[in-house]
Every structure is written in C-alpha cells, then in structure tokens.
XYZ file of N, CA, C and O in Angstrom:
704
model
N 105.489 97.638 50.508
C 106.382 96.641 49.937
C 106.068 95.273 50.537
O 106.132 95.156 51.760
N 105.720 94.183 49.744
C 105.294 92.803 49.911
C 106.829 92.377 50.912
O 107.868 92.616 50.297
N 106.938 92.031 51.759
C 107.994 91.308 52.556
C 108.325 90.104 52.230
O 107.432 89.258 52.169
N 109.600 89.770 51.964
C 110.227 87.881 51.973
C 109.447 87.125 52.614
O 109.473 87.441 53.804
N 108.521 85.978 52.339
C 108.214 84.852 53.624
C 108.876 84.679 54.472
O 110.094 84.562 54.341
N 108.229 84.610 55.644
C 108.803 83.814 56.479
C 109.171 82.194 55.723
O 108.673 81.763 54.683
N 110.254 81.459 56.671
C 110.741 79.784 56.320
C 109.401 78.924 56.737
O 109.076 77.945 56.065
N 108.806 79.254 57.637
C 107.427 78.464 57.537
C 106.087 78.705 57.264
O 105.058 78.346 57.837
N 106.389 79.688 55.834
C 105.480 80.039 54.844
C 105.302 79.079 53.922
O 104.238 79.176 53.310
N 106.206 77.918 53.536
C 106.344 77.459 52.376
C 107.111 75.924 53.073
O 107.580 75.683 54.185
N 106.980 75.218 52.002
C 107.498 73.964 52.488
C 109.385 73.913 51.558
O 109.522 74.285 50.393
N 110.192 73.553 52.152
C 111.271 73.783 52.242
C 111.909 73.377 50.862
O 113.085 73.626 50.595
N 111.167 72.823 50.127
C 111.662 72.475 48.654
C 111.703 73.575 48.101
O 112.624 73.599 47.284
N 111.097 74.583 48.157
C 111.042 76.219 47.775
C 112.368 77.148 47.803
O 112.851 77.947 47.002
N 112.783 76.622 49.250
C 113.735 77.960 49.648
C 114.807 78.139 48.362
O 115.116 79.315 48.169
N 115.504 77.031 47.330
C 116.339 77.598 46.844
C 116.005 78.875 45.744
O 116.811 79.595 45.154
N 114.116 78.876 45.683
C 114.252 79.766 44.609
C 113.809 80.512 45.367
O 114.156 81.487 44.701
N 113.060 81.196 46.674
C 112.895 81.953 47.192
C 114.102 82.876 47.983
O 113.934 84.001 48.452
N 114.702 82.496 47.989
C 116.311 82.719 48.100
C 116.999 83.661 47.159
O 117.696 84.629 47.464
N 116.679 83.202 45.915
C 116.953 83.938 44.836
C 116.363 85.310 44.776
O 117.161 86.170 44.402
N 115.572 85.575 44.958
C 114.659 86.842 45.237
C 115.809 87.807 45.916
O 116.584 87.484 46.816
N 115.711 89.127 45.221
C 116.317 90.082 46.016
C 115.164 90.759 47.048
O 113.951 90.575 46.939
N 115.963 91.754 48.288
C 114.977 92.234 48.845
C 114.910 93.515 48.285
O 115.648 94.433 48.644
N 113.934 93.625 47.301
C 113.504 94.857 46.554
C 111.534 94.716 47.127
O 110.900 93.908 47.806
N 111.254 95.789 46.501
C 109.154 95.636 46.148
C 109.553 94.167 44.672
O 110.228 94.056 43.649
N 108.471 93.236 45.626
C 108.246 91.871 44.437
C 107.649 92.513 43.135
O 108.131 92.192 42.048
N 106.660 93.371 43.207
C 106.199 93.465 41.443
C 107.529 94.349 41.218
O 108.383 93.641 40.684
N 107.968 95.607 41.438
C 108.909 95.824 40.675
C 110.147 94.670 40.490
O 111.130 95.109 39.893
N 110.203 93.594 40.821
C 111.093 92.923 40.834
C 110.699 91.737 39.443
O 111.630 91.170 38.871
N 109.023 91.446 38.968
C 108.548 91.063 38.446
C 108.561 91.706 37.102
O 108.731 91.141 36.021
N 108.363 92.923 37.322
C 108.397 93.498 35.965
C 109.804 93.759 35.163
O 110.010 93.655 33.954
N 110.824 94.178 36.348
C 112.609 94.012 35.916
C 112.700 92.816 34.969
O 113.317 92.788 33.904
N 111.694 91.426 35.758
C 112.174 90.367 35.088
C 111.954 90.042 33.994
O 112.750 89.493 33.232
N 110.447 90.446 33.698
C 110.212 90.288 32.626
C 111.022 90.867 31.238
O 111.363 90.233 30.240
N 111.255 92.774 31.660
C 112.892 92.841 30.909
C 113.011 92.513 30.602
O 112.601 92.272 29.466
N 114.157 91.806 31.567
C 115.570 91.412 31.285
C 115.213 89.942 30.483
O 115.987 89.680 29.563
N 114.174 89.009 30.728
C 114.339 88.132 29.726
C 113.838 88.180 28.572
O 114.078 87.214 27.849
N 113.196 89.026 28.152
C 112.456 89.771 27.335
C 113.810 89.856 26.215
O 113.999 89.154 25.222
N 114.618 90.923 26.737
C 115.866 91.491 26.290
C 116.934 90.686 25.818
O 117.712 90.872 24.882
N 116.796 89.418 26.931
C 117.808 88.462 26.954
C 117.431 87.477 25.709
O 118.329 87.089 24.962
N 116.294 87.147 25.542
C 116.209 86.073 24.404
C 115.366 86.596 23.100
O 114.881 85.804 22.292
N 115.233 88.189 22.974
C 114.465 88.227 22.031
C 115.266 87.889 20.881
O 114.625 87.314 20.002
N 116.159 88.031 20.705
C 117.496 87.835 19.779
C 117.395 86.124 19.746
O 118.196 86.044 18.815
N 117.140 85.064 19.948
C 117.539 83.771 19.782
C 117.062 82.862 18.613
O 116.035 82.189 18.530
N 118.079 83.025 17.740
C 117.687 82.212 16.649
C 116.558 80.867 16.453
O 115.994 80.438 17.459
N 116.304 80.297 15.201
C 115.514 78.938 15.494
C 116.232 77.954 15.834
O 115.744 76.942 16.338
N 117.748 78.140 15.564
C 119.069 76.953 16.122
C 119.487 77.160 17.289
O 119.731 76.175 17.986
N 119.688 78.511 17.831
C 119.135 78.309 19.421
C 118.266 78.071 19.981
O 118.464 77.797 21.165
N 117.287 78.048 19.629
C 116.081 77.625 20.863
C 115.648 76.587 20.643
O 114.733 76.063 21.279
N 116.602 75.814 19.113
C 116.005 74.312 19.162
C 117.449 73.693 20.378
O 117.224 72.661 21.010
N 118.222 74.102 20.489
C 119.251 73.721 21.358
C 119.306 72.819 22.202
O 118.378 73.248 22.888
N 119.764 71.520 22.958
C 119.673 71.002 24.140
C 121.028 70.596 24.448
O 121.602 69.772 23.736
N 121.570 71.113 25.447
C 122.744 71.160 25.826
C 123.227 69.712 26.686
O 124.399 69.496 26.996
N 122.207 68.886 26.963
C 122.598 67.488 26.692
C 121.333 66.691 26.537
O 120.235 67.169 26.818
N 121.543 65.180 25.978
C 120.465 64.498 25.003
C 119.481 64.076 26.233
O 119.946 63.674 27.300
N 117.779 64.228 25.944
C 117.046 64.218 27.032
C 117.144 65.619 27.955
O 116.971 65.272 29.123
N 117.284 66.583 27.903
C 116.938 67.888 28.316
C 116.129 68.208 27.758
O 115.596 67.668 26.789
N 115.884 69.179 28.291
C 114.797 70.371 27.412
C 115.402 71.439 26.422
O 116.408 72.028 26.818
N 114.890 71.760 25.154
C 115.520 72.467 24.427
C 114.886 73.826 25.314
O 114.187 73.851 26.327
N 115.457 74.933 24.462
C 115.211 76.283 25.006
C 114.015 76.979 24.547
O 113.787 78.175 24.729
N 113.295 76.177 23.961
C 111.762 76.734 23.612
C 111.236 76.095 24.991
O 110.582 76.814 25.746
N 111.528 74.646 25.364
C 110.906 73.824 26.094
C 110.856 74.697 27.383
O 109.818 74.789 28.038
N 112.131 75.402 27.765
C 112.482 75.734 29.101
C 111.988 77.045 28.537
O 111.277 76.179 29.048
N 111.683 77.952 28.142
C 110.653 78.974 27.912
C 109.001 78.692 28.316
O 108.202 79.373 28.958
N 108.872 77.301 27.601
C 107.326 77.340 28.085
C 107.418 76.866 29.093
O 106.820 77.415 30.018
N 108.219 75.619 29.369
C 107.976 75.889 31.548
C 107.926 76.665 31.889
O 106.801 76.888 32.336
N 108.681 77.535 32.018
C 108.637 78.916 32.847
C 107.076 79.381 33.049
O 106.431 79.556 34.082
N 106.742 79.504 31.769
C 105.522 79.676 31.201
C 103.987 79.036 31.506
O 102.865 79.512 31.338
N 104.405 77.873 31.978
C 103.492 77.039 32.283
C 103.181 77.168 33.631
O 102.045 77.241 34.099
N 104.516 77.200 34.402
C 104.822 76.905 35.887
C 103.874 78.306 36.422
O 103.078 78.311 37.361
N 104.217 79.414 35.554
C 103.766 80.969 35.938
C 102.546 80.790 36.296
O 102.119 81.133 37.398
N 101.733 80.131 35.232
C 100.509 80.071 35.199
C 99.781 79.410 36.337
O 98.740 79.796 36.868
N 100.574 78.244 36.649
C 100.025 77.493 38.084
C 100.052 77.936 39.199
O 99.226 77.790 40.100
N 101.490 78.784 39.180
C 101.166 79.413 40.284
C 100.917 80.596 40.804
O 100.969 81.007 41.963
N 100.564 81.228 39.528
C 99.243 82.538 39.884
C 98.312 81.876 40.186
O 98.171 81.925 41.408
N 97.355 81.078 39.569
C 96.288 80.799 40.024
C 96.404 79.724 41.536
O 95.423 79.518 42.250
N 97.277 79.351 41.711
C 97.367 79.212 43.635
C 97.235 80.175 44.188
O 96.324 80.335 45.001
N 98.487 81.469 43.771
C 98.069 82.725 44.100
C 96.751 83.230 44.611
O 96.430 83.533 45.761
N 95.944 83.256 43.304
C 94.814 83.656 43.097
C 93.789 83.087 44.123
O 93.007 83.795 44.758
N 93.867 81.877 44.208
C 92.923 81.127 45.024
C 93.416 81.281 46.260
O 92.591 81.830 46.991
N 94.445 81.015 46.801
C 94.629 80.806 48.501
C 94.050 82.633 48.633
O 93.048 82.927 49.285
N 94.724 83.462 48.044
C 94.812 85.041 48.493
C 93.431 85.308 48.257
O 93.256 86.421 48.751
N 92.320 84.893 47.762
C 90.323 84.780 47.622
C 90.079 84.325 49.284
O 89.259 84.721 50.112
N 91.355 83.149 49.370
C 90.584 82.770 51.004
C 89.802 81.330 50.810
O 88.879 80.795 51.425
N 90.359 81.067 50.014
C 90.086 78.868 50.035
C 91.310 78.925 50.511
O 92.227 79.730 50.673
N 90.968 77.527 50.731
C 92.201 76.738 51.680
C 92.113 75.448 51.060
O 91.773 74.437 51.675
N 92.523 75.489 49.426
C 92.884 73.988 48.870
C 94.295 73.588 49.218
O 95.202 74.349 49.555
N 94.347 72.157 49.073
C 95.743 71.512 49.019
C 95.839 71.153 47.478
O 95.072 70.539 46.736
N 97.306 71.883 47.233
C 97.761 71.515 45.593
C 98.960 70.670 45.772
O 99.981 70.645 46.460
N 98.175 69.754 44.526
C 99.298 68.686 44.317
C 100.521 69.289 43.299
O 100.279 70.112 42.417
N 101.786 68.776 43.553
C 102.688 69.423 42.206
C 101.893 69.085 40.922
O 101.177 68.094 40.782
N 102.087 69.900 40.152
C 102.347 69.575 38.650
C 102.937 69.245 37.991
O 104.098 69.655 37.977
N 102.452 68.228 36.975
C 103.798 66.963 36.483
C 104.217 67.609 35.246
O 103.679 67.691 34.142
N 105.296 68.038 35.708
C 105.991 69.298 34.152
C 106.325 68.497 33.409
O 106.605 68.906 32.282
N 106.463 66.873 33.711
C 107.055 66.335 31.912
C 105.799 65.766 31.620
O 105.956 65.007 30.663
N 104.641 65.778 31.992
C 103.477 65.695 31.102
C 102.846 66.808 30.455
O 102.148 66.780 29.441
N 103.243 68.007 31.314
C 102.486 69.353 30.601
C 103.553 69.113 29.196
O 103.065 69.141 28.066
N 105.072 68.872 29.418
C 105.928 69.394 28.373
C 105.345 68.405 27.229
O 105.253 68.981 26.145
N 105.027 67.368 27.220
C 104.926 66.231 25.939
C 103.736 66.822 25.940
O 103.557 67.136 24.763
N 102.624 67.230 26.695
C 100.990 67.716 25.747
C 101.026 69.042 25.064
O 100.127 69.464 24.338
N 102.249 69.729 25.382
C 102.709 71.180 25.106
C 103.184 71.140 23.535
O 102.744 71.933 22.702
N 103.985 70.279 23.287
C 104.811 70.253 22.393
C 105.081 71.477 21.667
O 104.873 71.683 20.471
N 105.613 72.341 22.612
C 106.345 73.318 22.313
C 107.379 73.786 20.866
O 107.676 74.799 20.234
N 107.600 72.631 20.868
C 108.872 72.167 19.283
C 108.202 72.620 18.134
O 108.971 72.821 17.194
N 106.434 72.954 17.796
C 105.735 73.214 16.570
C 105.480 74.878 16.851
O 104.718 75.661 16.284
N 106.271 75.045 17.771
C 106.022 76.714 18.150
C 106.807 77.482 17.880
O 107.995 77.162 17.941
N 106.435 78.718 17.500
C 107.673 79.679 16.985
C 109.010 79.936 18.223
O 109.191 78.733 18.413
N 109.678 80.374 18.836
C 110.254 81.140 19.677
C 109.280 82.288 19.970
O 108.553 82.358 20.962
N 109.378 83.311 18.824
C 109.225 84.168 19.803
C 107.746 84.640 19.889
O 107.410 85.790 20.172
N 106.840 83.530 19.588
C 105.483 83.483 20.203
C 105.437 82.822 21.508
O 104.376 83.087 22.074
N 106.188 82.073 22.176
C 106.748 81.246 23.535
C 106.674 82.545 24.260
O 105.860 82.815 25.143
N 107.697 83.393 23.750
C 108.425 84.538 24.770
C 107.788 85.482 24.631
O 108.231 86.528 25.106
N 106.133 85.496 23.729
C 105.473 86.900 23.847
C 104.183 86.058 24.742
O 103.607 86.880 25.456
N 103.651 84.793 24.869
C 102.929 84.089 25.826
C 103.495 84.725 27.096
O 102.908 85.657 27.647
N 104.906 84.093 27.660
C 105.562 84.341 28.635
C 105.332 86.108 29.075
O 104.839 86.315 30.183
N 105.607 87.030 28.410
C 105.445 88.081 28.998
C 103.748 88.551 29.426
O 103.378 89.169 30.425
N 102.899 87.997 28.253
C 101.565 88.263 28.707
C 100.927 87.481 29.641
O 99.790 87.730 30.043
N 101.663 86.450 30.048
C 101.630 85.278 31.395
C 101.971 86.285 32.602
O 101.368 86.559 33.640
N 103.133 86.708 32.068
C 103.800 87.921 33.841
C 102.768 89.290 33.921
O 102.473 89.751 35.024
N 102.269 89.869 32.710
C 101.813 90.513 32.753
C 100.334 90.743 33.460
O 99.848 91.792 33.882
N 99.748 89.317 33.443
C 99.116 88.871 34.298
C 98.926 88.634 35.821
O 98.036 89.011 36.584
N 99.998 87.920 36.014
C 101.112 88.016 37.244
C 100.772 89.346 37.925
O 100.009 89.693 38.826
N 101.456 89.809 37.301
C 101.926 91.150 37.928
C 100.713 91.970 38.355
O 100.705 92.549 39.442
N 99.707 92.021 37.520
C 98.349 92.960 37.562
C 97.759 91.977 39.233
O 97.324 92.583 40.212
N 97.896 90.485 39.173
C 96.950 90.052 40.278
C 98.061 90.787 40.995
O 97.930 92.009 41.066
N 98.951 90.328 41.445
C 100.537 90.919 42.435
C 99.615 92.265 42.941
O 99.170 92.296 44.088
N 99.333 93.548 41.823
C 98.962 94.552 42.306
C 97.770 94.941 42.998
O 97.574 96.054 43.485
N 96.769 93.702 43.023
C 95.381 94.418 43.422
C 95.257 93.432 44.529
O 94.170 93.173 45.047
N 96.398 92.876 44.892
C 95.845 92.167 46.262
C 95.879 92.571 48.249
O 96.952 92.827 48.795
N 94.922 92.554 48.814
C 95.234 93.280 50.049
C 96.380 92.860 50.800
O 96.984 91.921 50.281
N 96.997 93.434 52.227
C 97.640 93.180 52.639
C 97.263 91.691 53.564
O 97.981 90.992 54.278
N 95.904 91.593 53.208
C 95.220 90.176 54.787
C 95.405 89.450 53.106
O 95.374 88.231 53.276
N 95.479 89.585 52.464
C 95.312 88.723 51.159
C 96.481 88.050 51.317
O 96.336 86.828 51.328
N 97.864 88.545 51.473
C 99.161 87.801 51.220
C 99.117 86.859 52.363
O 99.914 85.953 52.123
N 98.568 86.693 53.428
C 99.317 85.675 54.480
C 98.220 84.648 54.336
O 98.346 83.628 55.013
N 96.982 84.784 53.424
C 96.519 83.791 53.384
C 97.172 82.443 53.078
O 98.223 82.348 52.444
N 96.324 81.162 53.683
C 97.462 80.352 53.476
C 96.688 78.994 52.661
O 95.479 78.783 52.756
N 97.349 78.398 52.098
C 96.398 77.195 51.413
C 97.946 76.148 51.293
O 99.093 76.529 51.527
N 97.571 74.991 50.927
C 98.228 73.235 51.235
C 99.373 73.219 50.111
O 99.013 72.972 48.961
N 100.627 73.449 50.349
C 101.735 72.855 48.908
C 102.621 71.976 49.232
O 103.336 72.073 50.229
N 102.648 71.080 48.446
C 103.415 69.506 49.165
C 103.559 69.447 50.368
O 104.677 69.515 50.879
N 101.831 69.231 51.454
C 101.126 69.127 52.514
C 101.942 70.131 53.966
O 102.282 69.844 55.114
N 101.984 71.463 53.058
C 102.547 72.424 53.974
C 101.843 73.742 54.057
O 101.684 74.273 52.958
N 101.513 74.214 54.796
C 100.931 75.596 54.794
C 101.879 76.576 53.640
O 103.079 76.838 53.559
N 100.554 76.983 52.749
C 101.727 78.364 51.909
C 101.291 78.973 52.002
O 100.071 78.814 52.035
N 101.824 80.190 52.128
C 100.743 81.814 52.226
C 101.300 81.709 50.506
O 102.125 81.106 49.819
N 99.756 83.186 50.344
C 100.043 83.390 48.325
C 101.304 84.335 48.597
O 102.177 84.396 47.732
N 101.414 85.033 49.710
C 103.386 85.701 49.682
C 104.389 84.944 49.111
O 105.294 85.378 48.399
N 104.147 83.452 49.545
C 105.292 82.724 49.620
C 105.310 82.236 47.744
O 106.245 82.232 46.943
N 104.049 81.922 47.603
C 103.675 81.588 46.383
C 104.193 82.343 45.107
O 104.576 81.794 44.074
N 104.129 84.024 45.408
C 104.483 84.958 44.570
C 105.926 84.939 44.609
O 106.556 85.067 43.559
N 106.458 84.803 45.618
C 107.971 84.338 45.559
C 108.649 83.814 44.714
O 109.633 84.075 44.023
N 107.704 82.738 44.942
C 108.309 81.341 44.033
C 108.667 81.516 42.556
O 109.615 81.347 41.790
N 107.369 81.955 42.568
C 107.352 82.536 40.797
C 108.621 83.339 40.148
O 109.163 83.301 39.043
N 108.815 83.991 41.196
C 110.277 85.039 40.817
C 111.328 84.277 41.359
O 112.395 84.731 40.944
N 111.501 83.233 42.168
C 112.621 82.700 42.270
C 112.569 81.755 40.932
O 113.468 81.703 40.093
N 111.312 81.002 40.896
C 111.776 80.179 39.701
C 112.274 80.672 38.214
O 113.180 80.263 37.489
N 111.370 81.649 38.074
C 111.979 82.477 36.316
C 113.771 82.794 36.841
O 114.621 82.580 35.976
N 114.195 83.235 38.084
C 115.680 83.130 38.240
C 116.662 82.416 38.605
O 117.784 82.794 38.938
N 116.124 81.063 38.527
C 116.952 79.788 38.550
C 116.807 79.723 36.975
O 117.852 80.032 36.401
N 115.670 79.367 36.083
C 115.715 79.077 35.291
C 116.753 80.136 34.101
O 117.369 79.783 33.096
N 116.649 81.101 34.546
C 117.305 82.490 33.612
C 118.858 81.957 34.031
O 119.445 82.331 33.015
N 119.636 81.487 34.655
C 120.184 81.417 35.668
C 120.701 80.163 34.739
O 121.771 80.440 34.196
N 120.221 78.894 34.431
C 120.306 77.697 33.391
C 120.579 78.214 32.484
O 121.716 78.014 32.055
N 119.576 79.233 31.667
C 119.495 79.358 30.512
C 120.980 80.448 30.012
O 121.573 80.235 28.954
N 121.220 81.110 30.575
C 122.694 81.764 30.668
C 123.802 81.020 30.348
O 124.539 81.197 29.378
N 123.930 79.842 31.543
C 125.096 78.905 31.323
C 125.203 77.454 30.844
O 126.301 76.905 30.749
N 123.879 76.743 30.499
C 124.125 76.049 29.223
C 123.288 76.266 28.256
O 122.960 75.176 27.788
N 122.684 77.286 27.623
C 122.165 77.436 26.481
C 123.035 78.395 25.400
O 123.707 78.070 24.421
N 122.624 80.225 26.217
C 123.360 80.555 25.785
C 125.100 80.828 25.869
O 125.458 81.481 24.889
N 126.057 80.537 26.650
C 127.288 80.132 26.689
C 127.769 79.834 25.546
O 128.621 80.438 24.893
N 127.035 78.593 25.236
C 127.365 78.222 23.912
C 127.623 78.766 22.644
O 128.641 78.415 22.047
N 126.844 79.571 22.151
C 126.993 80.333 21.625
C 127.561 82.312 21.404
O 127.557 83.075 20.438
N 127.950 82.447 22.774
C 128.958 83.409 22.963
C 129.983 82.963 22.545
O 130.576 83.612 21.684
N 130.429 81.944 22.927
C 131.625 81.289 22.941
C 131.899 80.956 21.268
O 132.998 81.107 20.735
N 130.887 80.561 20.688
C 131.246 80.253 19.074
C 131.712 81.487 18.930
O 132.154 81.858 17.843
C-alpha cells in the first residue's frame, strides 16, 4: 500500500487536496473515483453541463475537462520524477489550457469518457511503479515533490473538484 506523503514531500499549496485523500491503497482509491464520477455525471443533461453557477466560472463541461487536463499533467510529472529526472515544473496556466480547450464545442459525455481513459491511464502508471520509484523527487513551485506526493494530488484534486461540482452545479438541480 502506497503511504500518505510526508508534509515535506510537496510544497504546502497541496496539502488541502492531499488531505482529502482517505487512508485507503491510492489506486484502489483511484479507481473508486473514477466510479463514482463516472456514476455521478453520466446522467447530466446538455443544460447541465452548459451550467455556470456564477457569471465568469467555469461551466460543468469546463470543470470536467480540468480535471481532465490537470490529470494529465500530473501523471506525466508522475511519470518523469518516478523514471528518476529531477525537472523543476512550472504550474500550468489552467485559464489558458481552458480558452485553447474550448470545451463548450464538446459533447458531455465525450469529456467524461476522455476523463475516465485519462484515470485509466493514471491508474495503470500508479500500478507498475517500484517502491524506490515513489520517493523519487523532482521541483513543484521550487519544492522538492516525490511522484507519491504527486499521485496524491491527483486524487485530492478530482475530490475537491467532485466536492464543487456536488454543491454548486448539481444542487441546483436536485433542488428544481
């Protein structure tokens, strides 16, 4: 079972989604997730997921392909620090991926079948990596990260964001 980071695995802008993480095994915790959001939005109309619960947000396609996007960046940090480089990554500017994305000409639930074959991805590196592989460490907003801390992230962030998407997307429409 992959263990929680240590707090000076990661640079401290992290902890609220690493936090989020239960202490379960991370891929089974990866694949639950995929589930449950799987489950959770396969049902969402084209008037929900054009949705933005206030003006200048992201609609709920938008916050699907972040998720989506974000996954992707940071497997391949994953990927690279846990090989054994030692790059420094700069953030990624999510409101430029979102305007080159333009997500809005996309179906829904081609977003949310990307997204699962994004984790599914995920999950396969998650499984074939050694144990000297996870504490490798490489540069995130000029802090040592092991790819542990990295794989974290990933599952804390899809559960902040699931976490949004619960209470102002869909809310709304329970409530109608």
């Amino acid at each position: 079972m992959l263990k929680r980071p240590k707090t000076n695995e990661y640079h401290p802008f992290f902890e609220s989604y690493i936090r989020l993480v239960p202490d379960e095994g991370l891929l089974d915790i990866l694949k639950k997730q995929q589930e449950t959001t799987i489950n959770l939005l396969r049902g969402i109309s084209s008037e929900q997921a054009a949705y933005q619960y206030e003006a200048k947000k992201w609609n709920l396609k938008e916050v699907l392909g972040h998720m989506t996007d974000a996954e992707r960046v940071l497997s391949s940090h994953v990927l690279v620090v846990a090989r054994g480089d030692t790059p420094s990554f700069t953030p990624f500017d999510k409101d430029l991926y979102m305007t080159n994305a333009d997500f809005s000409r996309l179906d829904f639930l081609d977003i949310l079948s990307d997204f699962s074959i994004v984790r599914q991805c995920t999950s396969s590196l998650i499984a074939c990596l050694s144990n000297d592989a996870w504490i490798r460490k490489g540069t995130v907003l000029n802090h040592p990260t092991t790819a542990r801390a990295l794989a974290y992230i990933i599952a804390g962030h899809e559960l902040h964001h699931l976490a949004i998407i619960k209470e102002r997307y869909l809310l709304k429409y329970s409530i109608d």
